[in-house]
Structures are given as C-alpha cells and as structure tokens.
Amino acid sequence: MIVTRFAPSPNGPLHLGHAWAAIVAHDRARAATGTFLLRIEDIDGARSRPELAEEFRADLAWLGLSWTEVKPQSQRVERYRAAADALRTAGLLYPCHCTRAEIAANAAAQGPDGPLYPGTCRLHPIEPGPDVAWRLDMARAMALAGPLEWTDERRGIQQATPDLFGDVVLWRKDAPASYHLAATVDDAADGVSVVTRGIDLFRASHVHRLLQALLGLPVPRWHHHAVLVGPDGRKLAKRRGAAGLAERRQNGEDGPALAAALRAGRFDSSLFDTGICLADTIDLAP
Ligand code: GLU
C-alpha cells in the first residue's frame, strides 16, 4: 500500500508552494487508494511556533484535502537519539564545535547547503561536550555501506552520492536531530513508501539513502516534484512576499478552486500573481 506524507515545519505560515507539495503527496496516495499522512516537523528550536500547526490543519482542510496525522517530531526525540547513538557506537559520528564563520573561512568548496565542512574536527578530534554538534564521517560511512542506489519515480534510478554534502551534521548544537536524521527515521517509522518532496531537496535523498543503509531502515521510493517559483525564478517564500494560505482562507477565497487551478497548472488564472510557474530543476537557487 502507498503511504505518502506532507511534513511542514511550523516556522512560518504555509503558502502556495506548500499547498502544491501537500496536493502532490495527497493525490499520489489517493490515486493508489493509499494513505496520506501529515507530520508536523516542529524541532526547529526557537524558530518553531506550535500554534501554527492548528493553522496548517485548517489550511489543508480548506484546500479540500484529508489526511491521517502522525506524531509531531517534538514527540520523537528519543528515537532520533537512539539512531544517533547507534551511529556513534559504530564509530561514524564525531563531535564538532566549529562555528558557521569558521567553516565559511576554511571551506575549500561549496556543498548543496553552503560551504562544505573542511573536516577540521575529524582531523583534530575534540572532546565531546554539551555544546557540540555531531557530524557523520562521510568517507567512513560510505565505505561501510558500499555502493547504494535509490529510485525517483520521475527521474529513475540514482547512484547515491551523499559525499556531495561532506560530513553532514546529524545532531545539532541548537536543536535535536538534524533534518536529515529526523526525516529519515520518521519516514521509516511512519511506513512512508513514497517520499514526495520538492525537486530542490533532490540531493538530500542521497544522504537519506545512506542513513537508511547505516540504520537498517526500509528503503522507500522518492517522488521529487517541480516547485513553484516566482518571476525571479526563485522558490516561493513567505519572506519574498508569497501570500500565506491562512490569509487567503480568511479573506474568503475558494480553497478547492485554488487546489483545482494548481492541479491543472493554470498559472495564468487570476488566482496567481503574474510570473508564478513550476520549475523542475535540481539546481534551483535557494
Ligand atoms: N520539514 C521539511 C520542510 O518543510 C520537510 C521536507 C521533506 O519533505 O522532506 O522543508
């Protein structure tokens, strides 16, 4: 049975880009009489605003979607800790106290998320303490896992190249598990069989595939969908002025009509600002 999920972070209101992501996940499950899950990804420390979860539910219902809600991430921290402990016991994690500024100053190359970690604390190990992050020793992890493949429903079989990210942080200083660890552990725990998410996160799936191998988790399929961009070619974002769904809902707009226009790709309709369209490239500017 197909299980998909929409996994928003309650850091800000949902906008059209989220509506589209939710619709893709919802419709992918419904087309196969599967299950569509909602998972609130609320472990982003100070940025997380729990009251937004209620607003998200109202937004999704307004769009005409129905879902099964699973536990929010804030209630799963022990699972993430167990996963991190297993990786640490296997000798695959090391503590790191480098700041963003230090990494930027010493990085020799860029990764998908910014400057690539230059390996400072792997080369010069530090004592673990409460204020450290834990990084994956990527070379060691890949050697242990061996060559890995994963399948995207739209782009076919992929050879996993998680080393694009270098030694990723799996346990953060300022919050529990990183996105990579939490999302991978949760998708397995929730029985997600098709992970749908925006094409801008395509590369993250290389890391998730590696974590599945290291943690002995089932391997889903992926479905990276095109994402909505504005006239500047950048992903819609609240901070760049994308109208929030809650605002549109409260203004009395017709949610199912908006969902239908998104499904039909009718971006020339008056429901959308001029210049909004779908972009399907992996190299989307952040
Ligand atoms: N919480 C993540 C986000 O909002 C989820 C990404 C994913 O679907 O894996 O970007």
Tab-separated table of C-alpha atoms and ligand atoms in Angstrom:
chain	number	residue	atom	x	y	z
A	1	MET	CA	0.000	0.000	0.000
A	2	ILE	CA	1.212	3.505	-0.874
A	3	VAL	CA	1.872	5.830	2.067
A	4	THR	CA	2.906	9.444	1.427
A	5	ARG	CA	3.324	12.395	3.729
A	6	PHE	CA	3.363	16.174	3.890
A	7	ALA	CA	5.823	17.310	6.549
A	8	PRO	CA	5.701	21.069	7.095
A	9	SER	CA	7.849	22.892	9.634
A	10	PRO	CA	5.820	25.355	11.714
A	11	ASN	CA	8.345	28.156	11.271
A	12	GLY	CA	6.011	30.382	9.283
A	13	PRO	CA	2.638	30.291	7.539
A	14	LEU	CA	2.055	27.894	4.650
A	15	HIS	CA	1.997	29.469	1.178
A	16	LEU	CA	1.141	28.306	-2.343
A	17	GLY	CA	4.341	26.260	-2.612
A	18	HIS	CA	3.277	24.240	0.418
A	19	ALA	CA	-0.245	23.852	-0.959
A	20	TRP	CA	1.248	22.341	-4.109
A	21	ALA	CA	3.551	19.995	-2.138
A	22	ALA	CA	0.620	18.828	0.001
A	23	ILE	CA	-1.569	18.265	-3.072
A	24	VAL	CA	1.138	16.213	-4.814
A	25	ALA	CA	1.572	13.969	-1.756
A	26	HIS	CA	-2.178	13.711	-1.201
A	27	ASP	CA	-3.002	12.887	-4.827
A	28	ARG	CA	-0.125	10.413	-5.169
A	29	ALA	CA	-1.573	8.427	-2.258
A	30	ARG	CA	-5.209	8.782	-3.259
A	31	ALA	CA	-4.548	7.672	-6.850
A	32	ALA	CA	-3.431	4.343	-5.394
A	33	THR	CA	-6.046	4.224	-2.598
A	34	GLY	CA	-3.156	4.748	-0.235
A	35	THR	CA	-2.708	6.798	2.911
A	36	PHE	CA	-1.706	10.449	3.087
A	37	LEU	CA	-0.014	11.463	6.341
A	38	LEU	CA	0.529	14.860	7.939
A	39	ARG	CA	3.618	15.153	10.126
A	40	ILE	CA	4.446	18.405	11.881
A	41	GLU	CA	8.232	18.883	11.875
A	42	ASP	CA	8.488	21.028	14.989
A	43	ILE	CA	12.010	20.511	16.315
A	44	ASP	CA	13.481	23.681	14.943
A	45	GLY	CA	14.095	25.143	18.405
A	46	ALA	CA	13.377	28.838	18.719
A	47	ARG	CA	12.028	29.122	15.168
A	48	SER	CA	9.240	26.618	15.794
A	49	ARG	CA	5.791	28.072	16.586
A	50	PRO	CA	3.496	25.266	17.770
A	51	GLU	CA	0.328	27.338	17.315
A	52	LEU	CA	0.920	27.254	13.551
A	53	ALA	CA	0.128	23.522	13.442
A	54	GLU	CA	-3.569	24.275	14.002
A	55	GLU	CA	-3.460	26.850	11.228
A	56	PHE	CA	-1.832	24.278	8.898
A	57	ARG	CA	-4.661	21.812	9.521
A	58	ALA	CA	-7.233	24.490	8.726
A	59	ASP	CA	-5.338	25.387	5.537
A	60	LEU	CA	-5.198	21.778	4.309
A	61	ALA	CA	-8.900	21.217	5.075
A	62	TRP	CA	-9.711	24.467	3.239
A	63	LEU	CA	-7.908	23.102	0.155
A	64	GLY	CA	-10.190	20.069	0.334
A	65	LEU	CA	-7.519	17.589	1.489
A	66	SER	CA	-7.980	14.882	4.107
A	67	TRP	CA	-5.181	13.151	5.960
A	68	THR	CA	-4.101	10.980	8.860
A	69	GLU	CA	-1.944	12.854	11.326
A	70	VAL	CA	1.047	11.137	12.898
A	71	LYS	CA	3.096	12.223	15.913
A	72	PRO	CA	4.907	15.546	15.586
A	73	GLN	CA	8.700	15.440	15.640
A	74	SER	CA	8.877	17.036	19.098
A	75	GLN	CA	7.451	13.773	20.482
A	76	ARG	CA	10.018	11.586	18.770
A	77	VAL	CA	13.309	12.910	20.051
A	78	GLU	CA	14.174	9.654	21.877
A	79	ARG	CA	14.032	7.797	18.571
A	80	TYR	CA	16.433	10.263	16.994
A	81	ARG	CA	18.720	9.933	19.996
A	82	ALA	CA	18.723	6.139	19.643
A	83	ALA	CA	19.584	6.419	15.942
A	84	ALA	CA	22.414	8.868	16.665
A	85	ASP	CA	23.695	6.602	19.462
A	86	ALA	CA	23.772	3.639	17.080
A	87	LEU	CA	25.818	5.615	14.562
A	88	ARG	CA	28.131	6.881	17.293
A	89	THR	CA	28.659	3.359	18.609
A	90	ALA	CA	29.560	2.285	15.086
A	91	GLY	CA	32.284	4.972	15.097
A	92	LEU	CA	30.586	7.008	12.379
A	93	LEU	CA	29.965	10.293	14.235
A	94	TYR	CA	32.421	12.778	15.665
A	95	PRO	CA	31.902	15.904	17.781
A	96	CYS	CA	32.417	19.304	16.191
A	97	HIS	CA	32.475	22.783	17.692
A	98	CYS	CA	33.198	24.791	14.562
A	99	THR	CA	31.095	27.892	14.026
A	100	ARG	CA	29.477	28.829	10.713
A	101	ALA	CA	32.008	31.630	10.334
A	102	GLU	CA	34.954	29.274	10.887
A	103	ILE	CA	33.574	26.808	8.366
A	104	ALA	CA	32.992	29.557	5.798
A	105	ALA	CA	36.534	30.826	6.317
A	106	ASN	CA	38.168	27.393	5.951
A	107	ALA	CA	35.954	25.675	3.364
A	108	ALA	CA	37.623	24.817	0.093
A	109	ALA	CA	34.380	24.091	-1.761
A	110	GLN	CA	30.628	24.645	-1.714
A	111	GLY	CA	28.105	21.891	-0.970
A	112	PRO	CA	24.339	21.951	-1.624
A	113	ASP	CA	23.710	23.691	1.712
A	114	GLY	CA	26.616	26.138	1.688
A	115	PRO	CA	30.339	25.866	2.400
A	116	LEU	CA	31.486	22.254	2.583
A	117	TYR	CA	32.796	21.311	6.015
A	118	PRO	CA	36.597	21.147	5.759
A	119	GLY	CA	36.864	18.273	8.259
A	120	THR	CA	38.580	20.293	10.980
A	121	CYS	CA	37.258	18.334	13.976
A	122	ARG	CA	37.734	14.993	12.228
A	123	LEU	CA	41.383	15.795	11.565
A	124	HIS	CA	41.884	17.309	15.049
A	125	PRO	CA	39.417	15.497	17.316
A	126	ILE	CA	37.860	17.416	20.205
A	127	GLU	CA	36.334	16.198	23.476
A	128	PRO	CA	32.544	15.801	23.314
A	129	GLY	CA	30.631	18.303	25.483
A	130	PRO	CA	27.105	19.693	25.742
A	131	ASP	CA	27.810	22.381	23.173
A	132	VAL	CA	28.974	20.287	20.259
A	133	ALA	CA	27.313	19.150	17.070
A	134	TRP	CA	27.826	15.594	15.824
A	135	ARG	CA	28.899	15.060	12.245
A	136	LEU	CA	28.841	11.964	10.083
A	137	ASP	CA	32.271	10.775	8.948
A	138	MET	CA	31.097	10.573	5.344
A	139	ALA	CA	34.040	8.658	3.878
A	140	ARG	CA	33.870	6.028	6.599
A	141	ALA	CA	30.073	5.751	6.366
A	142	MET	CA	30.154	5.318	2.595
A	143	ALA	CA	32.909	2.708	2.832
A	144	LEU	CA	30.829	0.780	5.350
A	145	ALA	CA	27.598	0.989	3.348
A	146	GLY	CA	29.142	0.259	-0.066
A	147	PRO	CA	27.563	1.488	-3.326
A	148	LEU	CA	23.879	2.418	-2.968
A	149	GLU	CA	21.043	3.139	-5.363
A	150	TRP	CA	17.686	4.772	-4.959
A	151	THR	CA	14.743	5.349	-7.271
A	152	ASP	CA	12.953	8.560	-8.049
A	153	GLU	CA	9.601	7.920	-9.734
A	154	ARG	CA	10.154	10.750	-12.186
A	155	ARG	CA	13.909	10.587	-12.737
A	156	GLY	CA	14.680	6.893	-12.469
A	157	ILE	CA	17.459	5.007	-10.697
A	158	GLN	CA	20.103	7.139	-8.981
A	159	GLN	CA	23.543	6.186	-7.685
A	160	ALA	CA	23.779	7.608	-4.169
A	161	THR	CA	26.389	10.373	-3.909
A	162	PRO	CA	25.911	11.653	-0.347
A	163	ASP	CA	29.515	12.861	-0.301
A	164	LEU	CA	28.195	15.953	-2.110
A	165	PHE	CA	27.315	17.140	1.378
A	166	GLY	CA	30.602	16.246	3.049
A	167	ASP	CA	30.483	15.409	6.762
A	168	VAL	CA	26.853	16.451	7.425
A	169	VAL	CA	25.652	17.407	10.892
A	170	LEU	CA	23.245	14.762	12.220
A	171	TRP	CA	22.887	16.089	15.771
A	172	ARG	CA	22.708	19.822	16.155
A	173	LYS	CA	24.023	22.155	18.833
A	174	ASP	CA	20.879	24.237	18.980
A	175	ALA	CA	18.190	21.607	18.394
A	176	PRO	CA	17.951	17.856	18.486
A	177	ALA	CA	18.400	15.801	15.362
A	178	SER	CA	19.130	17.436	12.020
A	179	TYR	CA	16.563	17.399	9.234
A	180	HIS	CA	18.391	14.506	7.541
A	181	LEU	CA	18.324	12.217	10.569
A	182	ALA	CA	14.830	13.107	11.788
A	183	ALA	CA	13.157	12.861	8.372
A	184	THR	CA	14.825	9.513	7.613
A	185	VAL	CA	13.947	7.970	10.965
A	186	ASP	CA	10.368	9.283	10.775
A	187	ASP	CA	9.659	8.188	7.227
A	188	ALA	CA	10.674	4.659	8.214
A	189	ALA	CA	8.683	4.748	11.482
A	190	ASP	CA	5.595	6.061	9.668
A	191	GLY	CA	5.815	3.425	6.936
A	192	VAL	CA	6.147	6.053	4.196
A	193	SER	CA	6.602	4.157	0.929
A	194	VAL	CA	6.783	7.113	-1.470
A	195	VAL	CA	8.623	10.174	-0.170
A	196	THR	CA	7.288	13.159	-2.094
A	197	ARG	CA	9.050	16.478	-1.805
A	198	GLY	CA	10.272	19.383	-3.891
A	199	ILE	CA	12.974	18.935	-6.519
A	200	ASP	CA	15.041	21.478	-4.556
A	201	LEU	CA	15.574	18.720	-1.953
A	202	PHE	CA	16.550	16.069	-4.525
A	203	ARG	CA	20.163	15.883	-3.329
A	204	ALA	CA	19.147	15.410	0.303
A	205	SER	CA	17.803	11.990	-0.700
A	206	HIS	CA	21.386	10.797	-1.334
A	207	VAL	CA	22.089	11.351	2.367
A	208	HIS	CA	18.805	9.772	3.438
A	209	ARG	CA	19.557	6.667	1.368
A	210	LEU	CA	22.926	6.337	3.131
A	211	LEU	CA	21.319	6.743	6.563
A	212	GLN	CA	18.775	4.058	5.710
A	213	ALA	CA	21.621	1.677	4.890
A	214	LEU	CA	23.541	2.525	8.070
A	215	LEU	CA	20.483	2.258	10.321
A	216	GLY	CA	18.977	-0.816	8.646
A	217	LEU	CA	15.795	1.035	7.649
A	218	PRO	CA	13.459	0.142	4.780
A	219	VAL	CA	14.089	1.971	1.503
A	220	PRO	CA	11.117	3.875	0.058
A	221	ARG	CA	10.744	5.286	-3.431
A	222	TRP	CA	11.023	9.027	-3.969
A	223	HIS	CA	8.948	11.424	-5.995
A	224	HIS	CA	10.620	14.823	-6.312
A	225	HIS	CA	8.126	17.203	-7.804
A	226	ALA	CA	8.549	20.520	-9.592
A	227	VAL	CA	8.276	23.509	-7.270
A	228	LEU	CA	6.529	26.847	-7.635
A	229	VAL	CA	8.807	29.762	-8.414
A	230	GLY	CA	8.154	33.476	-8.742
A	231	PRO	CA	9.077	35.819	-11.607
A	232	ASP	CA	12.648	35.924	-10.257
A	233	GLY	CA	12.944	32.160	-10.803
A	234	ARG	CA	13.357	31.557	-7.073
A	235	LYS	CA	11.229	29.283	-4.939
A	236	LEU	CA	8.169	30.963	-3.462
A	237	ALA	CA	8.894	32.017	0.096
A	238	LYS	CA	6.970	33.942	2.672
A	239	ARG	CA	9.949	36.226	3.159
A	240	ARG	CA	9.811	37.114	-0.527
A	241	GLY	CA	6.165	38.080	-0.279
A	242	ALA	CA	4.282	34.855	-1.124
A	243	ALA	CA	0.736	35.253	0.231
A	244	GLY	CA	0.010	32.874	3.098
A	245	LEU	CA	-2.739	30.274	2.707
A	246	ALA	CA	-4.283	31.323	6.032
A	247	GLU	CA	-4.595	34.878	4.749
A	248	ARG	CA	-6.317	33.730	1.570
A	249	ARG	CA	-8.587	31.427	3.557
A	250	GLN	CA	-9.537	34.192	5.973
A	251	ASN	CA	-10.229	36.503	3.027
A	252	GLY	CA	-12.932	34.078	1.944
A	253	GLU	CA	-11.137	32.709	-1.118
A	254	ASP	CA	-12.301	29.377	-2.515
A	255	GLY	CA	-9.789	26.707	-1.399
A	256	PRO	CA	-10.917	23.839	-3.643
A	257	ALA	CA	-10.883	26.208	-6.648
A	258	LEU	CA	-7.290	27.130	-5.813
A	259	ALA	CA	-6.377	23.444	-5.457
A	260	ALA	CA	-8.021	22.692	-8.820
A	261	ALA	CA	-6.088	25.522	-10.520
A	262	LEU	CA	-2.823	24.217	-9.063
A	263	ARG	CA	-3.576	20.684	-10.224
A	264	ALA	CA	-4.380	21.970	-13.706
A	265	GLY	CA	-1.282	24.204	-13.769
A	266	ARG	CA	-3.459	27.199	-14.656
A	267	PHE	CA	-0.931	29.774	-13.510
A	268	ASP	CA	-2.337	32.353	-15.899
A	269	SER	CA	-5.557	32.437	-13.852
A	270	SER	CA	-6.263	35.469	-11.681
A	271	LEU	CA	-5.724	33.289	-8.592
A	272	PHE	CA	-1.969	33.589	-9.074
A	273	ASP	CA	0.393	36.525	-9.146
A	274	THR	CA	1.934	37.173	-12.537
A	275	GLY	CA	5.039	35.162	-13.285
A	276	ILE	CA	4.381	32.196	-10.985
A	277	CYS	CA	5.194	28.870	-12.624
A	278	LEU	CA	6.599	25.421	-11.911
A	279	ALA	CA	10.346	24.806	-12.076
A	280	ASP	CA	11.731	21.303	-12.364
A	281	THR	CA	15.473	21.807	-11.995
A	282	ILE	CA	17.625	20.338	-9.271
A	283	ASP	CA	19.861	23.411	-9.212
A	284	LEU	CA	17.209	25.845	-8.070
A	285	ALA	CA	18.593	28.914	-6.309
A	286	PRO	CA	17.743	28.772	-2.591
B	1	GLU	N1	10.066	19.902	7.055
B	1	GLU	C1	10.706	19.889	5.776
B	1	GLU	C2	10.360	21.158	5.032
B	1	GLU	O1	9.367	21.794	5.376
B	1	GLU	C3	10.258	18.667	5.019
B	1	GLU	C4	10.991	18.388	3.787
B	1	GLU	C5	10.656	16.974	3.309
B	1	GLU	O2	9.527	16.782	2.811
B	1	GLU	O3	11.470	16.091	3.433
B	1	GLU	O4	11.079	21.571	4.150
